[in-house]
Amino acid sequence: MSDWITAARAALGAARDYAQSVRQAVAAVVAPAGVPDAGLVNRDQHRVHGYAWVAASIAALEATADWAARAERAGRFGPAEELALRIGFGEYLAQIAYGLPMSAHEVVRAASFGTEAEARALAADPAAARFLADGSTPETRGRLAALLADGVRPCEALGDEELDLVRDQMRAFTQDAITPYAHAWHLADALIPNAVIAAMAELGVFGVCIPEEHGGLGLGKLAMAVVSEELSRGWICAGSLGTRSEIAGELIAENGTPEQKARWLPRIADGSCLPTAVFTEPDTGSDLAAVRTRAERQGDGSWRVTGAKTWITHAARADLMTMLVRTDPGQPGYAGLSMLLAEKTRGNDAVPFPDAGIEGSEIAVLGYRGMKEYALGLDGFAVAADGLLGAREGQGFKQLMRTFEGARIQTAARAVGVAWNAFDLALDYALGRKQFGEALAAFPRVADKLALMAVETVMARELTYAAARAKDLGNRCDIEAGMAKLLAARAAWGAADSAVQIHGGNGYALEFPISRVLCDARILNIFEGAAEIQAQVIGRGLLSAQPSA
């Protein structure tokens, strides 16, 4: 085994010990009785969220070490892989020990936890110290940047011939049908063309995780992550188009009646039914327990829905709404919520919402266009009697919660794709643009950015894949999925920001695609659970779990 992989394993042991000391310190403040106290967790969010970031960073190191070991077993651990491992461990261990950015302005340090001595011990550990001294240096970053400029990329093989084929197929499709046109669609604020959607359906994009008996591919979340990543590398909206099908497909496959599965799943899988998720309300945000949209059962068993929903993606062109509503106003919080499968007529530019009882107004957005966002007003909108998911009232929130893991894994994969998109544009520009007689890529600060963009994207990718593998094994992975989403969103934004900087003034010009990627990257830290929500869930979940022996 490479001595750098051996060193990575050893450094991970020291990092885990440090994380345990952080956990104990945070638990002493917010879980004095052994269980996190909600009020104390909210009061000490900096500590709790900081612990989540420490844990997520170590999880990324674990996934990266596993990636390096797999690459070595496959005979693919070459100079690029070694440099990515060294730089990644050097950067993240330094952040954990000395200061970890939770945002551009918020840095969590050992002093936040009272673990300064333990942080010094981590930095002094021989394996960790080796990475801190010789991992991420101007020399290693320069060597990796030179390899990247020559077309070398760190290993992306998954060790599964079918999944590698899926990647190749999706990459070829994206390069041909998405990448050349994405920026024009963005600037025109146009919907993804129906012909592209039909082509994606032919490739099986909308049925990746739907069981084969219902017309899908039945491939699992890792395949879904690969598909989302590659499509998003061309345009986030192409990758995101499958998210609604993923959510609806999982909701129905896991909770639907046999009749609901037979009716909807084949149509979702073949793309003839485009679903949309209708959960968020104007005043609730992530607080789904506060959902007020009301669904009342009629004498014939059908439902009438009244209320307001917002940030509904692809609403006009959708055929099916998975809609979270309150069916029992007497039950507070989550208990009174149900999930409806609300069929609607597909709209067009002239008449976006042709059905009675529903109106929509478009929300103008910076990026993430291609499907359009809407605020919906529902006034007696009719839903058929068989539209109650699973024919069970009061289960809506529980049914939805089961989809969060997959949705966040997919969002992390989209973020990885966006980060690669930013890297591709930055490298191409840095190689083609000359200043003072040299290509931009030859300047150390530009080379640093390119190397660090690539390394952090690899780390985010491997953390995302690790969460997907856990999900495919049937394990609960809400914390892992949250970590992947948290870290990948930061990687995407960092890559996009660095890519704009490499472009200089041209990066601020609308005609250059990186301006689109910057806008697209910004949403990743907000939707499917904002970074603060993710950190809260991760920190609280880790503090609630029994510590490992």
Tab-separated table of N, CA, C and O in Angstrom, residues 234-303:
chain	number	residue	atom	x	y	z
A	234	GLY	N	-23.290	19.723	-17.168
A	234	GLY	CA	-23.671	20.537	-18.315
A	234	GLY	C	-24.545	21.702	-17.909
A	234	GLY	O	-24.340	22.840	-18.346
A	235	TRP	N	-25.513	21.451	-17.048
A	235	TRP	CA	-26.418	22.487	-16.539
A	235	TRP	C	-27.168	21.908	-15.360
A	235	TRP	O	-27.747	20.822	-15.441
A	236	ILE	N	-27.180	22.634	-14.267
A	236	ILE	CA	-27.832	22.127	-13.066
A	236	ILE	C	-29.292	21.777	-13.317
A	236	ILE	O	-29.835	20.840	-12.728
A	237	CYS	N	-29.948	22.501	-14.217
A	237	CYS	CA	-31.366	22.255	-14.461
A	237	CYS	C	-31.598	20.894	-15.111
A	237	CYS	O	-32.621	20.256	-14.866
A	238	ALA	N	-30.656	20.447	-15.931
A	238	ALA	CA	-30.785	19.114	-16.517
A	238	ALA	C	-30.668	18.060	-15.427
A	238	ALA	O	-31.425	17.089	-15.402
A	239	GLY	N	-29.724	18.258	-14.509
A	239	GLY	CA	-29.607	17.321	-13.399
A	239	GLY	C	-30.790	17.384	-12.466
A	239	GLY	O	-31.201	16.368	-11.886
A	240	SER	N	-31.348	18.580	-12.296
A	240	SER	CA	-32.449	18.762	-11.352
A	240	SER	C	-33.783	18.271	-11.896
A	240	SER	O	-34.713	18.045	-11.121
A	241	LEU	N	-33.894	18.149	-13.197
A	241	LEU	CA	-35.163	17.702	-13.767
A	241	LEU	C	-35.543	16.330	-13.221
A	241	LEU	O	-36.716	16.033	-13.000
A	242	GLY	N	-34.527	15.497	-12.982
A	242	GLY	CA	-34.798	14.169	-12.449
A	242	GLY	C	-35.118	14.152	-10.969
A	242	GLY	O	-35.623	13.142	-10.465
A	243	THR	N	-34.835	15.245	-10.253
A	243	THR	CA	-35.073	15.256	-8.808
A	243	THR	C	-36.546	15.079	-8.493
A	243	THR	O	-36.916	14.326	-7.583
A	244	ARG	N	-37.414	15.782	-9.238
A	244	ARG	CA	-38.837	15.658	-8.972
A	244	ARG	C	-39.334	14.237	-9.231
A	244	ARG	O	-40.148	13.698	-8.498
A	245	SER	N	-38.795	13.613	-10.295
A	245	SER	CA	-39.169	12.227	-10.573
A	245	SER	C	-38.642	11.290	-9.495
A	245	SER	O	-39.296	10.323	-9.112
A	246	GLU	N	-37.442	11.598	-8.994
A	246	GLU	CA	-36.852	10.799	-7.921
A	246	GLU	C	-37.708	10.865	-6.663
A	246	GLU	O	-38.016	9.842	-6.036
A	247	ILE	N	-38.112	12.080	-6.280
A	247	ILE	CA	-38.920	12.241	-5.066
A	247	ILE	C	-40.274	11.565	-5.229
A	247	ILE	O	-40.718	10.805	-4.358
A	248	ALA	N	-40.954	11.850	-6.342
A	248	ALA	CA	-42.277	11.255	-6.565
A	248	ALA	C	-42.183	9.740	-6.674
A	248	ALA	O	-43.010	9.007	-6.105
A	249	GLY	N	-41.173	9.261	-7.400
A	249	GLY	CA	-41.023	7.822	-7.556
A	249	GLY	C	-40.798	7.124	-6.239
A	249	GLY	O	-41.392	6.065	-5.966
A	250	GLU	N	-39.944	7.703	-5.380
A	250	GLU	CA	-39.692	7.072	-4.082
A	250	GLU	C	-40.913	7.153	-3.175
A	250	GLU	O	-41.239	6.196	-2.466
A	251	LEU	N	-41.600	8.298	-3.186
A	251	LEU	CA	-42.813	8.410	-2.377
A	251	LEU	C	-43.823	7.330	-2.737
A	251	LEU	O	-44.394	6.659	-1.860
A	252	ILE	N	-44.044	7.147	-4.026
A	252	ILE	CA	-45.075	6.198	-4.471
A	252	ILE	C	-44.596	4.764	-4.317
A	252	ILE	O	-45.349	3.893	-3.860
A	253	ALA	N	-43.350	4.487	-4.679
A	253	ALA	CA	-42.832	3.119	-4.579
A	253	ALA	C	-42.805	2.632	-3.132
A	253	ALA	O	-43.071	1.453	-2.861
A	254	GLU	N	-42.501	3.540	-2.196
A	254	GLU	CA	-42.381	3.142	-0.794
A	254	GLU	C	-43.712	3.171	-0.050
A	254	GLU	O	-43.891	2.439	0.923
A	255	ASN	N	-44.648	4.009	-0.503
A	255	ASN	CA	-45.853	4.242	0.295
A	255	ASN	C	-47.168	4.042	-0.450
A	255	ASN	O	-48.223	4.004	0.180
A	256	GLY	N	-47.105	3.940	-1.779
A	256	GLY	CA	-48.342	3.912	-2.547
A	256	GLY	C	-49.099	2.593	-2.454
A	256	GLY	O	-48.541	1.545	-2.097
A	257	THR	N	-50.373	2.657	-2.782
A	257	THR	CA	-51.168	1.431	-2.909
A	257	THR	C	-50.743	0.713	-4.187
A	257	THR	O	-50.108	1.315	-5.069
A	258	PRO	N	-51.061	-0.561	-4.333
A	258	PRO	CA	-50.733	-1.247	-5.588
A	258	PRO	C	-51.280	-0.524	-6.815
A	258	PRO	O	-50.613	-0.468	-7.858
A	259	GLU	N	-52.485	0.043	-6.675
A	259	GLU	CA	-53.086	0.750	-7.805
A	259	GLU	C	-52.320	2.037	-8.120
A	259	GLU	O	-52.116	2.381	-9.295
A	260	GLN	N	-51.889	2.762	-7.091
A	260	GLN	CA	-51.115	3.983	-7.316
A	260	GLN	C	-49.777	3.674	-7.969
A	260	GLN	O	-49.333	4.385	-8.868
A	261	LYS	N	-49.128	2.615	-7.529
A	261	LYS	CA	-47.849	2.220	-8.126
A	261	LYS	C	-48.039	1.855	-9.601
A	261	LYS	O	-47.255	2.280	-10.464
A	262	ALA	N	-49.073	1.072	-9.876
A	262	ALA	CA	-49.308	0.633	-11.256
A	262	ALA	C	-49.663	1.800	-12.164
A	262	ALA	O	-49.313	1.809	-13.351
A	263	ARG	N	-50.336	2.791	-11.616
A	263	ARG	CA	-50.765	3.915	-12.436
A	263	ARG	C	-49.634	4.898	-12.710
A	263	ARG	O	-49.450	5.354	-13.848
A	264	TRP	N	-48.882	5.244	-11.662
A	264	TRP	CA	-47.961	6.366	-11.788
A	264	TRP	C	-46.516	5.993	-12.097
A	264	TRP	O	-45.841	6.692	-12.855
A	265	LEU	N	-46.012	4.923	-11.510
A	265	LEU	CA	-44.583	4.646	-11.645
A	265	LEU	C	-44.139	4.417	-13.095
A	265	LEU	O	-43.104	4.970	-13.507
A	266	PRO	N	-44.855	3.628	-13.894
A	266	PRO	CA	-44.412	3.463	-15.287
A	266	PRO	C	-44.412	4.770	-16.065
A	266	PRO	O	-43.525	4.994	-16.896
A	267	ARG	N	-45.365	5.638	-15.776
A	267	ARG	CA	-45.441	6.914	-16.484
A	267	ARG	C	-44.331	7.872	-16.047
A	267	ARG	O	-43.810	8.636	-16.867
A	268	ILE	N	-43.995	7.833	-14.770
A	268	ILE	CA	-42.867	8.648	-14.316
A	268	ILE	C	-41.579	8.130	-14.938
A	268	ILE	O	-40.747	8.904	-15.427
A	269	ALA	N	-41.421	6.811	-14.968
A	269	ALA	CA	-40.186	6.216	-15.483
A	269	ALA	C	-39.976	6.522	-16.956
A	269	ALA	O	-38.835	6.757	-17.393
A	270	ASP	N	-41.039	6.525	-17.742
A	270	ASP	CA	-40.864	6.749	-19.186
A	270	ASP	C	-40.962	8.218	-19.576
A	270	ASP	O	-40.868	8.570	-20.756
A	271	GLY	N	-41.130	9.092	-18.577
A	271	GLY	CA	-41.137	10.523	-18.849
A	271	GLY	C	-42.451	11.083	-19.345
A	271	GLY	O	-42.546	12.288	-19.593
A	272	SER	N	-43.471	10.251	-19.480
A	272	SER	CA	-44.765	10.762	-19.944
A	272	SER	C	-45.493	11.527	-18.843
A	272	SER	O	-46.413	12.303	-19.119
A	273	CYS	N	-45.098	11.307	-17.591
A	273	CYS	CA	-45.630	12.074	-16.461
A	273	CYS	C	-44.471	12.811	-15.809
A	273	CYS	O	-43.524	12.196	-15.304
A	274	LEU	N	-44.531	14.134	-15.821
A	274	LEU	CA	-43.522	14.954	-15.155
A	274	LEU	C	-44.101	15.420	-13.819
A	274	LEU	O	-45.069	16.190	-13.795
A	275	PRO	N	-43.537	14.968	-12.709
A	275	PRO	CA	-44.059	15.383	-11.405
A	275	PRO	C	-43.370	16.624	-10.866
A	275	PRO	O	-42.303	17.024	-11.349
A	276	THR	N	-43.969	17.229	-9.868
A	276	THR	CA	-43.330	18.311	-9.138
A	276	THR	C	-43.652	18.156	-7.658
A	276	THR	O	-44.696	17.593	-7.296
A	277	ALA	N	-42.753	18.647	-6.823
A	277	ALA	CA	-42.916	18.547	-5.374
A	277	ALA	C	-43.534	19.834	-4.854
A	277	ALA	O	-43.005	20.926	-5.079
A	278	VAL	N	-44.655	19.714	-4.137
A	278	VAL	CA	-45.403	20.882	-3.655
A	278	VAL	C	-45.481	20.795	-2.139
A	278	VAL	O	-46.463	20.301	-1.574
A	279	PHE	N	-44.431	21.258	-1.479
A	279	PHE	CA	-44.332	21.135	-0.027
A	279	PHE	C	-44.264	22.504	0.660
A	279	PHE	O	-44.968	22.756	1.622
A	280	THR	N	-43.412	23.392	0.167
A	280	THR	CA	-43.087	24.637	0.863
A	280	THR	C	-44.226	25.649	0.781
A	280	THR	O	-44.901	25.760	-0.235
A	281	GLU	N	-44.397	26.413	1.881
A	281	GLU	CA	-45.391	27.479	1.923
A	281	GLU	C	-44.707	28.803	2.232
A	281	GLU	O	-43.573	28.827	2.743
A	282	PRO	N	-45.354	29.921	1.904
A	282	PRO	CA	-44.697	31.225	2.011
A	282	PRO	C	-44.103	31.528	3.380
A	282	PRO	O	-43.051	32.159	3.477
A	283	ASP	N	-44.748	31.096	4.445
A	283	ASP	CA	-44.287	31.481	5.785
A	283	ASP	C	-43.688	30.315	6.572
A	283	ASP	O	-43.411	30.457	7.765
A	284	THR	N	-43.490	29.178	5.918
A	284	THR	CA	-43.026	28.013	6.677
A	284	THR	C	-41.570	27.663	6.416
A	284	THR	O	-40.863	27.220	7.312
A	285	GLY	N	-41.096	27.837	5.175
A	285	GLY	CA	-39.720	27.460	4.858
A	285	GLY	C	-39.481	25.999	5.171
A	285	GLY	O	-40.190	25.111	4.694
A	286	SER	N	-38.487	25.744	6.018
A	286	SER	CA	-38.152	24.362	6.391
A	286	SER	C	-39.037	23.826	7.512
A	286	SER	O	-38.934	22.645	7.858
A	287	ASP	N	-39.890	24.669	8.079
A	287	ASP	CA	-40.746	24.251	9.188
A	287	ASP	C	-42.021	23.609	8.651
A	287	ASP	O	-43.103	24.209	8.656
A	288	LEU	N	-41.902	22.373	8.206
A	288	LEU	CA	-43.046	21.711	7.575
A	288	LEU	C	-44.178	21.423	8.556
A	288	LEU	O	-45.326	21.226	8.144
A	289	ALA	N	-43.874	21.392	9.838
A	289	ALA	CA	-44.942	21.174	10.822
A	289	ALA	C	-45.956	22.311	10.805
A	289	ALA	O	-47.077	22.159	11.285
A	290	ALA	N	-45.567	23.449	10.231
A	290	ALA	CA	-46.452	24.617	10.191
A	290	ALA	C	-47.270	24.696	8.913
A	290	ALA	O	-47.944	25.701	8.678
A	291	VAL	N	-47.230	23.668	8.072
A	291	VAL	CA	-48.006	23.674	6.828
A	291	VAL	C	-49.482	23.906	7.130
A	291	VAL	O	-50.068	23.268	8.010
A	292	ARG	N	-50.077	24.833	6.352
A	292	ARG	CA	-51.481	25.191	6.602
A	292	ARG	C	-52.403	24.881	5.432
A	292	ARG	O	-53.631	24.929	5.586
A	293	THR	N	-51.860	24.621	4.264
A	293	THR	CA	-52.718	24.313	3.112
A	293	THR	C	-53.677	23.195	3.485
A	293	THR	O	-53.253	22.122	3.930
A	294	ARG	N	-54.944	23.432	3.272
A	294	ARG	CA	-56.001	22.547	3.792
A	294	ARG	C	-56.586	21.705	2.674
A	294	ARG	O	-56.881	22.208	1.593
A	295	ALA	N	-56.759	20.416	2.939
A	295	ALA	CA	-57.456	19.516	2.016
A	295	ALA	C	-58.680	18.960	2.738
A	295	ALA	O	-58.556	18.345	3.793
A	296	GLU	N	-59.859	19.179	2.157
A	296	GLU	CA	-61.109	18.731	2.776
A	296	GLU	C	-61.740	17.650	1.903
A	296	GLU	O	-61.874	17.812	0.684
A	297	ARG	N	-62.132	16.571	2.559
A	297	ARG	CA	-62.766	15.471	1.833
A	297	ARG	C	-64.220	15.824	1.521
A	297	ARG	O	-64.946	16.362	2.358
A	298	GLN	N	-64.617	15.500	0.297
A	298	GLN	CA	-65.975	15.762	-0.152
A	298	GLN	C	-66.843	14.513	0.020
A	298	GLN	O	-66.356	13.422	0.330
A	299	GLY	N	-68.122	14.683	-0.235
A	299	GLY	CA	-69.043	13.572	-0.070
A	299	GLY	C	-68.747	12.381	-0.960
A	299	GLY	O	-69.013	11.228	-0.597
A	300	ASP	N	-68.159	12.626	-2.132
A	300	ASP	CA	-67.849	11.539	-3.043
A	300	ASP	C	-66.459	10.937	-2.804
A	300	ASP	O	-65.991	10.108	-3.584
A	301	GLY	N	-65.805	11.403	-1.730
A	301	GLY	CA	-64.477	10.876	-1.397
A	301	GLY	C	-63.335	11.681	-1.978
A	301	GLY	O	-62.177	11.460	-1.609
A	302	SER	N	-63.604	12.598	-2.888
A	302	SER	CA	-62.544	13.423	-3.472
A	302	SER	C	-62.125	14.495	-2.468
A	302	SER	O	-62.713	14.635	-1.385
A	303	TRP	N	-61.108	15.268	-2.860
A	303	TRP	CA	-60.570	16.299	-1.982
A	303	TRP	C	-60.635	17.659	-2.669
A	303	TRP	O	-60.550	17.753	-3.885
